Tab-separated table of C-alpha atoms and ligand atoms in Angstrom:
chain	number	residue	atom	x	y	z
A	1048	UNK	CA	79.819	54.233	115.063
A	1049	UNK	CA	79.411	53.354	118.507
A	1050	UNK	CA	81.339	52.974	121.086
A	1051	UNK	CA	83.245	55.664	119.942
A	1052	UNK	CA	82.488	59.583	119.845
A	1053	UNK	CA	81.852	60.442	115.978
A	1054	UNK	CA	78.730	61.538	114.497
A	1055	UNK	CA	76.184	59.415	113.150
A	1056	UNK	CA	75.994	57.883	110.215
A	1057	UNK	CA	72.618	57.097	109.416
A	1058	UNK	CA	71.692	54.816	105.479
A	1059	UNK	CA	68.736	56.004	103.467
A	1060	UNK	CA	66.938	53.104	101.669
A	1061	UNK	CA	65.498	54.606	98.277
A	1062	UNK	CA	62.592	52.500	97.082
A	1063	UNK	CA	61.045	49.223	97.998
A	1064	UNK	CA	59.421	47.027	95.735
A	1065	UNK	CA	57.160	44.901	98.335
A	1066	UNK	CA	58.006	40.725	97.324
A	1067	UNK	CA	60.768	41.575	95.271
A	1068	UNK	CA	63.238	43.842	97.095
A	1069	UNK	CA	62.044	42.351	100.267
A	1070	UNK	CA	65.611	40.398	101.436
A	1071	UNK	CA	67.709	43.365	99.628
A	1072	UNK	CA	66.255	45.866	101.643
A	1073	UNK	CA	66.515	43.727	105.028
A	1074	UNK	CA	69.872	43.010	103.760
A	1075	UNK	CA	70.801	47.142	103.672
A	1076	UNK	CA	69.498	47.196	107.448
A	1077	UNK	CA	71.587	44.106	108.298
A	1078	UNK	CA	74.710	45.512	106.802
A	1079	UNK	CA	74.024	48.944	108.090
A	1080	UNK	CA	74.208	47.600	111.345
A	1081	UNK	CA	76.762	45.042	111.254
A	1082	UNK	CA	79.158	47.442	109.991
A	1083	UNK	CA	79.138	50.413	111.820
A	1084	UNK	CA	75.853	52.760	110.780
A	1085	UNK	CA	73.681	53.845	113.406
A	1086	UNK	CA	70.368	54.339	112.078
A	1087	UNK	CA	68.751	52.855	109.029
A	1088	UNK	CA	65.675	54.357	107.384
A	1089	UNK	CA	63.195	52.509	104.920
A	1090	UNK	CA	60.396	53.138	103.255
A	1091	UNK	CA	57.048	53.088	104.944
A	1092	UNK	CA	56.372	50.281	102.675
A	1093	UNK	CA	59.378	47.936	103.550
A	1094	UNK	CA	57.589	46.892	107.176
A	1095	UNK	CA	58.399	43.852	106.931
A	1096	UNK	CA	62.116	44.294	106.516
A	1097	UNK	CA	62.055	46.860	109.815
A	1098	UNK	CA	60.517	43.793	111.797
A	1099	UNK	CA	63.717	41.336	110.837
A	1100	UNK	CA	66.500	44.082	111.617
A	1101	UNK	CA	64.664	44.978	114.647
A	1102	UNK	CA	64.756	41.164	115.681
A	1103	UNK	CA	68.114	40.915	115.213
A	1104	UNK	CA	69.057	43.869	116.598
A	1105	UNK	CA	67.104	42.496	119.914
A	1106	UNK	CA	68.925	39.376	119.865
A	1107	UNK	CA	72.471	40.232	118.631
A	1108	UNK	CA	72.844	43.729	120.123
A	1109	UNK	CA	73.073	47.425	119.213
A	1110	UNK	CA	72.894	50.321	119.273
A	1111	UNK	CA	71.087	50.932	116.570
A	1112	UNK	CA	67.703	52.197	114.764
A	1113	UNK	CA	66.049	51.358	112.058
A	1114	UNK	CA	63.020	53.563	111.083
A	1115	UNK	CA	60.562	54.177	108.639
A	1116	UNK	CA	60.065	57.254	106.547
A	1117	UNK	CA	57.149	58.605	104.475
A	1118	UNK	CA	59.385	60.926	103.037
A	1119	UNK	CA	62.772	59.806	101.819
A	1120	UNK	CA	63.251	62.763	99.702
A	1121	UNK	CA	62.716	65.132	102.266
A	1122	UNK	CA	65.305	63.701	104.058
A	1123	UNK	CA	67.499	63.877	101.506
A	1124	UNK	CA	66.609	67.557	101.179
A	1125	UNK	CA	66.526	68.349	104.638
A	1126	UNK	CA	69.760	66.765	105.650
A	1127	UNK	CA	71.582	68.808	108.196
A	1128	UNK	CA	75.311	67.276	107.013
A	1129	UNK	CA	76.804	65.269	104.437
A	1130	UNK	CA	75.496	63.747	101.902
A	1131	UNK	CA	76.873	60.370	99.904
A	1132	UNK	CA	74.931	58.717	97.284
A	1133	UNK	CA	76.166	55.604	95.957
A	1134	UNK	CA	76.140	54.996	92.677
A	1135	UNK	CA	78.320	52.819	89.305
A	1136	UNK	CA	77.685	56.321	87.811
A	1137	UNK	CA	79.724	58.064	90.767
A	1138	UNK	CA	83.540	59.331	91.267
A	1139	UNK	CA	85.678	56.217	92.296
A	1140	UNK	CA	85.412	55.643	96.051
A	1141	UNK	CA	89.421	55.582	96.423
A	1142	UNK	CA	89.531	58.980	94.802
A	1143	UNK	CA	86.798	60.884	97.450
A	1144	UNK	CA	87.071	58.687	100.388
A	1145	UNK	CA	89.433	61.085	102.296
A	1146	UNK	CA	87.445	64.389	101.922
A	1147	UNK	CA	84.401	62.644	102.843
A	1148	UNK	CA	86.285	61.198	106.105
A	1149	UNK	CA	87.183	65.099	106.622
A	1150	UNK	CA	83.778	66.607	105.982
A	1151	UNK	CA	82.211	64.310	108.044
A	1152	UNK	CA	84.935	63.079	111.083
A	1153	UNK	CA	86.661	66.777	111.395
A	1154	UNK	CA	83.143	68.747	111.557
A	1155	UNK	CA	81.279	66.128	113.361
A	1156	UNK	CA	78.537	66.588	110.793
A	1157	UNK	CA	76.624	63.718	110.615
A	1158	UNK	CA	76.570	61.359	107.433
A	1159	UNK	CA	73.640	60.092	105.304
A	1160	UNK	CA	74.297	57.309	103.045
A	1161	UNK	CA	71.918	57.113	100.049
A	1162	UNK	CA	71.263	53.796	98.418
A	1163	UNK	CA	68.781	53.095	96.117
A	1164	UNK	CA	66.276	49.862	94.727
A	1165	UNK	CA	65.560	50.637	90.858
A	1166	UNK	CA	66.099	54.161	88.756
A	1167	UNK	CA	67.075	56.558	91.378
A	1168	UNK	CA	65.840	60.319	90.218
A	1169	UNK	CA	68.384	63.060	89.362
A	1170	UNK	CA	67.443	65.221	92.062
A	1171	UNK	CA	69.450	62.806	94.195
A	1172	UNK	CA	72.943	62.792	92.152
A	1173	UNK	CA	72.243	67.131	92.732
A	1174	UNK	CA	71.090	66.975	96.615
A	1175	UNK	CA	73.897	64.579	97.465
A	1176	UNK	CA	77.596	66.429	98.301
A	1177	UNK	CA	79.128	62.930	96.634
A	1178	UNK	CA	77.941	60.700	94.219
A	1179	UNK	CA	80.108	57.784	94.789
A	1180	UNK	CA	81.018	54.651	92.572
A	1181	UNK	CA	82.498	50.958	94.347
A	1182	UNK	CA	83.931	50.524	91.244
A	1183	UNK	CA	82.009	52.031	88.329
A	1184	UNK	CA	79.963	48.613	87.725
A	1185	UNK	CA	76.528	47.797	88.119
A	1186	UNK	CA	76.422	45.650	91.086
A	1187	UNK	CA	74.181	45.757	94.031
A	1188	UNK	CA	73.572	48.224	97.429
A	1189	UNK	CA	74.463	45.966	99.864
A	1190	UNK	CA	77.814	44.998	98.343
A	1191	UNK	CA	78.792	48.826	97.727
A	1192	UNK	CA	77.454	49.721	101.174
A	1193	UNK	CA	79.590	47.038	102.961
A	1194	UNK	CA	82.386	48.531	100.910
A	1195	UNK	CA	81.846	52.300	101.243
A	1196	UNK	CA	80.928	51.719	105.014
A	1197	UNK	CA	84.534	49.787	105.580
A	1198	UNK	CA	86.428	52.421	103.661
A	1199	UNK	CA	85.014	55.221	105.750
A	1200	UNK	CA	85.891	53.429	109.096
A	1201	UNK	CA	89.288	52.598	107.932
A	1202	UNK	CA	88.092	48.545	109.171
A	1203	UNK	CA	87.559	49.829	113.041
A	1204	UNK	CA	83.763	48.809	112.365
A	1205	UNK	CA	85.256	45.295	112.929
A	1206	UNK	CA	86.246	46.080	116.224
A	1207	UNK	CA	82.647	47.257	117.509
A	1208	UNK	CA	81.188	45.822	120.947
A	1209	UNK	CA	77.650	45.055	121.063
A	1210	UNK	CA	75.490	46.063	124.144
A	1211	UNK	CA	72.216	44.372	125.547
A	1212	UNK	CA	72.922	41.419	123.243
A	1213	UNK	CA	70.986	37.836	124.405
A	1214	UNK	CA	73.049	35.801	122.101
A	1215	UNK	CA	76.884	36.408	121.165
A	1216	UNK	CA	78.915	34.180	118.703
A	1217	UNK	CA	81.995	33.336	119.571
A	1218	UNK	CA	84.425	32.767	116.280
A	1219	UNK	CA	85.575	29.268	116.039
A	1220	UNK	CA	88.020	27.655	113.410
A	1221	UNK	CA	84.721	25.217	112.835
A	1222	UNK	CA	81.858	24.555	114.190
A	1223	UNK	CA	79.114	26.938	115.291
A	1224	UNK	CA	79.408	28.591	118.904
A	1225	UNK	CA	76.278	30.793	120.186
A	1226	UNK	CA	75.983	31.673	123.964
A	1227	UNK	CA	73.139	33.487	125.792
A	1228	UNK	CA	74.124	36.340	127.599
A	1229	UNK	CA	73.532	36.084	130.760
A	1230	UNK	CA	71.865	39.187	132.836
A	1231	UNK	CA	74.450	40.344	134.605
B	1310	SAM	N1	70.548	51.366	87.301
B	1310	SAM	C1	70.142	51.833	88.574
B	1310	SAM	C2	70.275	53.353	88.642
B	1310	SAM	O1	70.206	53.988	87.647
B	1310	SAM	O2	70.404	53.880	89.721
B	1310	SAM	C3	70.938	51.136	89.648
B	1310	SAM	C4	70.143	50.147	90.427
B	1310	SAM	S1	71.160	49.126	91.432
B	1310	SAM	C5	70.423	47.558	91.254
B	1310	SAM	C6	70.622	49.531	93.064
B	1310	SAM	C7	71.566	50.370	93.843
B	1310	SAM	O3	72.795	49.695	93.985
B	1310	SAM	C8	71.923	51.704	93.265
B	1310	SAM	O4	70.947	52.671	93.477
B	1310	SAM	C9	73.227	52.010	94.022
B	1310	SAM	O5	72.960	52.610	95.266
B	1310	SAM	C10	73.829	50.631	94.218
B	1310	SAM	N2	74.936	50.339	93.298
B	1310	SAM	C11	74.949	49.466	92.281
B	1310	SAM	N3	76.142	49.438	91.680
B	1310	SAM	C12	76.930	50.329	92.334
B	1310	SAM	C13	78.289	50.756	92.207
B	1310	SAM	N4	79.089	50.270	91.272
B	1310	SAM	N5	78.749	51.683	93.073
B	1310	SAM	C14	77.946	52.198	94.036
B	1310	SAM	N6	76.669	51.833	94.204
B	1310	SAM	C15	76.165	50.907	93.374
């Protein structure tokens, strides 16, 4: 998360059907982002959806990447750290939350986050260190990311500063209040 030293935590998007899963998969990068991931990585095929969370990115601030990949199995298989795949089939988040905060926050091994689009193959549920279940019904990536991504960060993703933003929202009890930021 930045602004703060721990190691990266970087969400794999698993298939991307192109029409279809277009807003979904946007919607992983958006989320990603907003709550305290690094990187993001699509499929080669999910161009469009780099485009929008590069835009926003641009106007709302970062860090962070989002990237294509040709090969989202290999980085499954390569992965140099820890492993979650989320899942309804997993173990219950509030059972394996702690060890994965250890594994990952005590060795400063960095953290891949696995989500997937339609039938993800079993090879995943063996390559990842944690198969993980926000609750154990079916329900949707985005929601269990936002979810598994608060309960790792223990809610200090809501405290992130954004750098080399141009526009910043300012919370307001109503209404809707969007500055530029100014070049300083
Ligand atoms: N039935 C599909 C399967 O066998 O993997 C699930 C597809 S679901 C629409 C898309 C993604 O949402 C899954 O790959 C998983 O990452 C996530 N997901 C859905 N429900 C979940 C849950 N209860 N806990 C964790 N992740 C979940």
């Amino acid at each position: 998360m930045h602004g703060h030293d721990s190691p990266a935590v970087v969400v794999l998007r698993l298939g991307h059907r192109p029409g279809r899963d277009e807003r979904m998969t946007t919607h992983v990068g958006l989320t990603a982002r907003a709550l305290g991931a690094d990187r993001v990585l699509l499929p080669d095929n999910a161009g469009q959806s780099l485009e929008t969370v590069a835009d926003i990115t641009d106007r709302f601030g970062g860090p962070f990447e989002v990237e294509l990949t040709d090969s989202p199995y290999g980085v499954v298989r390569g992965w140099d750290g820890v492993v979650v795949h989320l899942t309804m089939y997993g173990e219950r988040v509030q059972d394996v939350e702690a060890d994965i905060r250890s594994a990952h926050f005590e060795t400063g091994k960095p953290l891949l986050i696995v989500v997937g689009a339609e039938k993800v193959p079993f090879d995943v549920y063996e390559e990842a260190d944690w198969n993980v279940g926000v609750t154990n019904q079916p329900h949707s990536e985005v929601a269990s990311l936002a979810v598994f991504l608060d309960r790792l960060f223990e809610g200090r993703e809501l405290e992130c500063e954004w750098e080399d933003a141009e526009k910043r929202v300012f919370p307001t009890e109503t209404g809707k209040r969007v500055e530029s930021v100014s070049e300083e």
